[in-house]
């Protein structure tokens, strides 16, 4: 009988140790404000970016971290004031379609609905949600096919990812709830009903609002923001949470590593990985890309 008890204790200890060991590190890759930039930037200083380079880097990191998550904080549709490569609506829609196909092929786990995702109207957005099968998130905008949040289980650790969207003046018929209260309700549901250990908010409200949210809403561990102030530090701690700023136009790939101890966040590190010329093009993604989109490039 003693041997049975000792064996049970031993096996329980192994299971507990294995769970902690397996869940010791969680890796999340993130982008935001990419505006369907398909190609590397023609910048003289940092000619970084491009979908095919991003796909190569994601595959490379998946070889090291098989359970990594990939997310986007919104602003990945073409068109609008912030898209410097906009041509006309037809070509912007085409570029958006190519970008969405690429995000699906790269295995994005969740994407937030920003104001740019409504550049072509609600019907277009809803059609793309169904077509691509990407998990579009918004806790305060009701769009057919979109979700308030998703829960991912990585090595026994439950991670809740939610999105929040800004008001869109061009879409007055869109039902948009007050963001702070929507986030509070969703975080409470993630914590109390879903029993998640980590909460990540994909926000497109703007950096100042995101900093305020981290002060006002308990339970958010990380906010990956859209409409951030580029050129600032890649992260800003606020209370018990951290604001993360993605790179402009997808020129770099954000990488968040979370270290856990007994399923609690012990430490984290943030890096922005430059997608330069040393990163080879991904052959699958390259087949999606036309040689050019504008007369000057062609």
PDB file of N, CA, C and O in Angstrom, residues 1 36 41 48 54 77 86 94 114 128 144 146 163 169 195 199 221 231 240 267 269-270 275 288 296:
ATOM      1  N   UNK A   1       0.840  -1.207   0.000  1.00  0.00           N
ATOM      2  CA  UNK A   1       0.000   0.000   0.000  1.00  0.00           C
ATOM      3  C   UNK A   1       0.874   1.255   0.000  1.00  0.00           C
ATOM      4  O   UNK A   1       0.610   2.222  -0.702  1.00  0.00           O
ATOM      5  N   UNK A  36      -1.642  46.582 -45.431  1.00  0.00           N
ATOM      6  CA  UNK A  36      -1.494  45.708 -46.604  1.00  0.00           C
ATOM      7  C   UNK A  36      -0.249  46.038 -47.414  1.00  0.00           C
ATOM      8  O   UNK A  36      -0.262  45.995 -48.648  1.00  0.00           O
ATOM      9  N   UNK A  41       9.932  47.810 -47.746  1.00  0.00           N
ATOM     10  CA  UNK A  41       9.987  49.267 -47.873  1.00  0.00           C
ATOM     11  C   UNK A  41      11.195  49.671 -48.724  1.00  0.00           C
ATOM     12  O   UNK A  41      12.265  49.083 -48.605  1.00  0.00           O
ATOM     13  N   UNK A  48      13.306  47.390 -44.947  1.00  0.00           N
ATOM     14  CA  UNK A  48      12.782  46.216 -44.252  1.00  0.00           C
ATOM     15  C   UNK A  48      11.348  45.921 -44.678  1.00  0.00           C
ATOM     16  O   UNK A  48      10.691  46.715 -45.349  1.00  0.00           O
ATOM     17  N   UNK A  54       8.325  38.236 -43.876  1.00  0.00           N
ATOM     18  CA  UNK A  54       7.648  37.982 -42.598  1.00  0.00           C
ATOM     19  C   UNK A  54       7.285  36.504 -42.461  1.00  0.00           C
ATOM     20  O   UNK A  54       7.466  35.895 -41.407  1.00  0.00           O
ATOM     21  N   UNK A  77      -5.890  46.380 -43.455  1.00  0.00           N
ATOM     22  CA  UNK A  77      -6.537  46.608 -44.748  1.00  0.00           C
ATOM     23  C   UNK A  77      -5.841  47.769 -45.464  1.00  0.00           C
ATOM     24  O   UNK A  77      -5.309  48.684 -44.831  1.00  0.00           O
ATOM     25  N   UNK A  86      -1.796  53.764 -51.357  1.00  0.00           N
ATOM     26  CA  UNK A  86      -3.146  53.682 -51.905  1.00  0.00           C
ATOM     27  C   UNK A  86      -3.177  54.207 -53.343  1.00  0.00           C
ATOM     28  O   UNK A  86      -2.497  55.185 -53.682  1.00  0.00           O
ATOM     29  N   UNK A  94      -7.980  44.742 -53.967  1.00  0.00           N
ATOM     30  CA  UNK A  94      -7.182  43.614 -54.448  1.00  0.00           C
ATOM     31  C   UNK A  94      -5.974  43.377 -53.540  1.00  0.00           C
ATOM     32  O   UNK A  94      -5.645  42.241 -53.190  1.00  0.00           O
ATOM     33  N   UNK A 114      -9.803  47.201 -36.752  1.00  0.00           N
ATOM     34  CA  UNK A 114      -9.550  48.631 -36.596  1.00  0.00           C
ATOM     35  C   UNK A 114     -10.458  49.426 -37.519  1.00  0.00           C
ATOM     36  O   UNK A 114     -11.284  48.857 -38.245  1.00  0.00           O
ATOM     37  N   UNK A 128     -15.069  39.053 -46.118  1.00  0.00           N
ATOM     38  CA  UNK A 128     -13.680  38.620 -45.952  1.00  0.00           C
ATOM     39  C   UNK A 128     -13.513  37.771 -44.697  1.00  0.00           C
ATOM     40  O   UNK A 128     -12.692  36.843 -44.674  1.00  0.00           O
ATOM     41  N   UNK A 144     -20.835  40.594 -38.315  1.00  0.00           N
ATOM     42  CA  UNK A 144     -21.115  39.177 -38.556  1.00  0.00           C
ATOM     43  C   UNK A 144     -19.808  38.397 -38.766  1.00  0.00           C
ATOM     44  O   UNK A 144     -18.982  38.748 -39.581  1.00  0.00           O
ATOM     45  N   UNK A 146     -17.400  38.051 -36.562  1.00  0.00           N
ATOM     46  CA  UNK A 146     -16.351  38.455 -35.625  1.00  0.00           C
ATOM     47  C   UNK A 146     -16.660  37.919 -34.227  1.00  0.00           C
ATOM     48  O   UNK A 146     -17.804  37.628 -33.882  1.00  0.00           O
ATOM     49  N   UNK A 163     -10.212  41.843 -28.610  1.00  0.00           N
ATOM     50  CA  UNK A 163      -9.965  43.009 -29.443  1.00  0.00           C
ATOM     51  C   UNK A 163     -10.897  44.147 -29.071  1.00  0.00           C
ATOM     52  O   UNK A 163     -11.937  43.941 -28.431  1.00  0.00           O
ATOM     53  N   UNK A 169     -16.503  56.998 -38.188  1.00  0.00           N
ATOM     54  CA  UNK A 169     -17.487  57.984 -38.652  1.00  0.00           C
ATOM     55  C   UNK A 169     -18.083  57.662 -40.018  1.00  0.00           C
ATOM     56  O   UNK A 169     -19.228  58.033 -40.296  1.00  0.00           O
ATOM     57  N   UNK A 195     -11.332  31.167 -17.134  1.00  0.00           N
ATOM     58  CA  UNK A 195     -10.219  30.838 -16.233  1.00  0.00           C
ATOM     59  C   UNK A 195      -8.855  30.991 -16.917  1.00  0.00           C
ATOM     60  O   UNK A 195      -7.965  30.157 -16.775  1.00  0.00           O
ATOM     61  N   UNK A 199      -4.015  37.626 -20.154  1.00  0.00           N
ATOM     62  CA  UNK A 199      -4.957  38.381 -20.986  1.00  0.00           C
ATOM     63  C   UNK A 199      -4.184  39.336 -21.882  1.00  0.00           C
ATOM     64  O   UNK A 199      -3.371  40.140 -21.412  1.00  0.00           O
ATOM     65  N   UNK A 221      -2.847  41.982 -19.071  1.00  0.00           N
ATOM     66  CA  UNK A 221      -1.403  41.818 -18.928  1.00  0.00           C
ATOM     67  C   UNK A 221      -0.626  42.573 -20.003  1.00  0.00           C
ATOM     68  O   UNK A 221       0.387  43.211 -19.708  1.00  0.00           O
ATOM     69  N   UNK A 231       8.458  55.380 -33.138  1.00  0.00           N
ATOM     70  CA  UNK A 231       9.708  56.006 -32.714  1.00  0.00           C
ATOM     71  C   UNK A 231       9.863  56.014 -31.205  1.00  0.00           C
ATOM     72  O   UNK A 231      10.939  56.285 -30.685  1.00  0.00           O
ATOM     73  N   UNK A 240       0.171  47.037 -13.601  1.00  0.00           N
ATOM     74  CA  UNK A 240       0.515  45.616 -13.709  1.00  0.00           C
ATOM     75  C   UNK A 240       0.537  45.126 -15.156  1.00  0.00           C
ATOM     76  O   UNK A 240       0.693  43.925 -15.405  1.00  0.00           O
ATOM     77  N   UNK A 267       8.355  36.968 -15.797  1.00  0.00           N
ATOM     78  CA  UNK A 267       9.150  37.963 -16.503  1.00  0.00           C
ATOM     79  C   UNK A 267       8.731  37.967 -17.971  1.00  0.00           C
ATOM     80  O   UNK A 267       8.039  37.060 -18.430  1.00  0.00           O
ATOM     81  N   UNK A 269      10.171  39.507 -22.102  1.00  0.00           N
ATOM     82  CA  UNK A 269      11.102  40.267 -22.930  1.00  0.00           C
ATOM     83  C   UNK A 269      10.407  40.613 -24.247  1.00  0.00           C
ATOM     84  O   UNK A 269       9.554  39.860 -24.728  1.00  0.00           O
ATOM     85  N   UNK A 270      10.763  41.759 -24.816  1.00  0.00           N
ATOM     86  CA  UNK A 270      10.149  42.231 -26.060  1.00  0.00           C
ATOM     87  C   UNK A 270      11.255  42.564 -27.052  1.00  0.00           C
ATOM     88  O   UNK A 270      12.269  43.167 -26.700  1.00  0.00           O
ATOM     89  N   UNK A 275      13.034  42.796 -40.606  1.00  0.00           N
ATOM     90  CA  UNK A 275      12.845  41.893 -41.741  1.00  0.00           C
ATOM     91  C   UNK A 275      13.642  42.435 -42.922  1.00  0.00           C
ATOM     92  O   UNK A 275      13.101  43.016 -43.864  1.00  0.00           O
ATOM     93  N   UNK A 288       1.762  34.631 -54.380  1.00  0.00           N
ATOM     94  CA  UNK A 288       0.563  35.469 -54.268  1.00  0.00           C
ATOM     95  C   UNK A 288       0.796  36.879 -54.799  1.00  0.00           C
ATOM     96  O   UNK A 288      -0.148  37.569 -55.185  1.00  0.00           O
ATOM     97  N   UNK A 296       4.361  53.656 -61.463  1.00  0.00           N
ATOM     98  CA  UNK A 296       5.742  54.035 -61.198  1.00  0.00           C
ATOM     99  C   UNK A 296       6.592  52.827 -60.799  1.00  0.00           C
ATOM    100  O   UNK A 296       7.786  52.758 -61.109  1.00  0.00           O
TER     101      UNK A 296
END
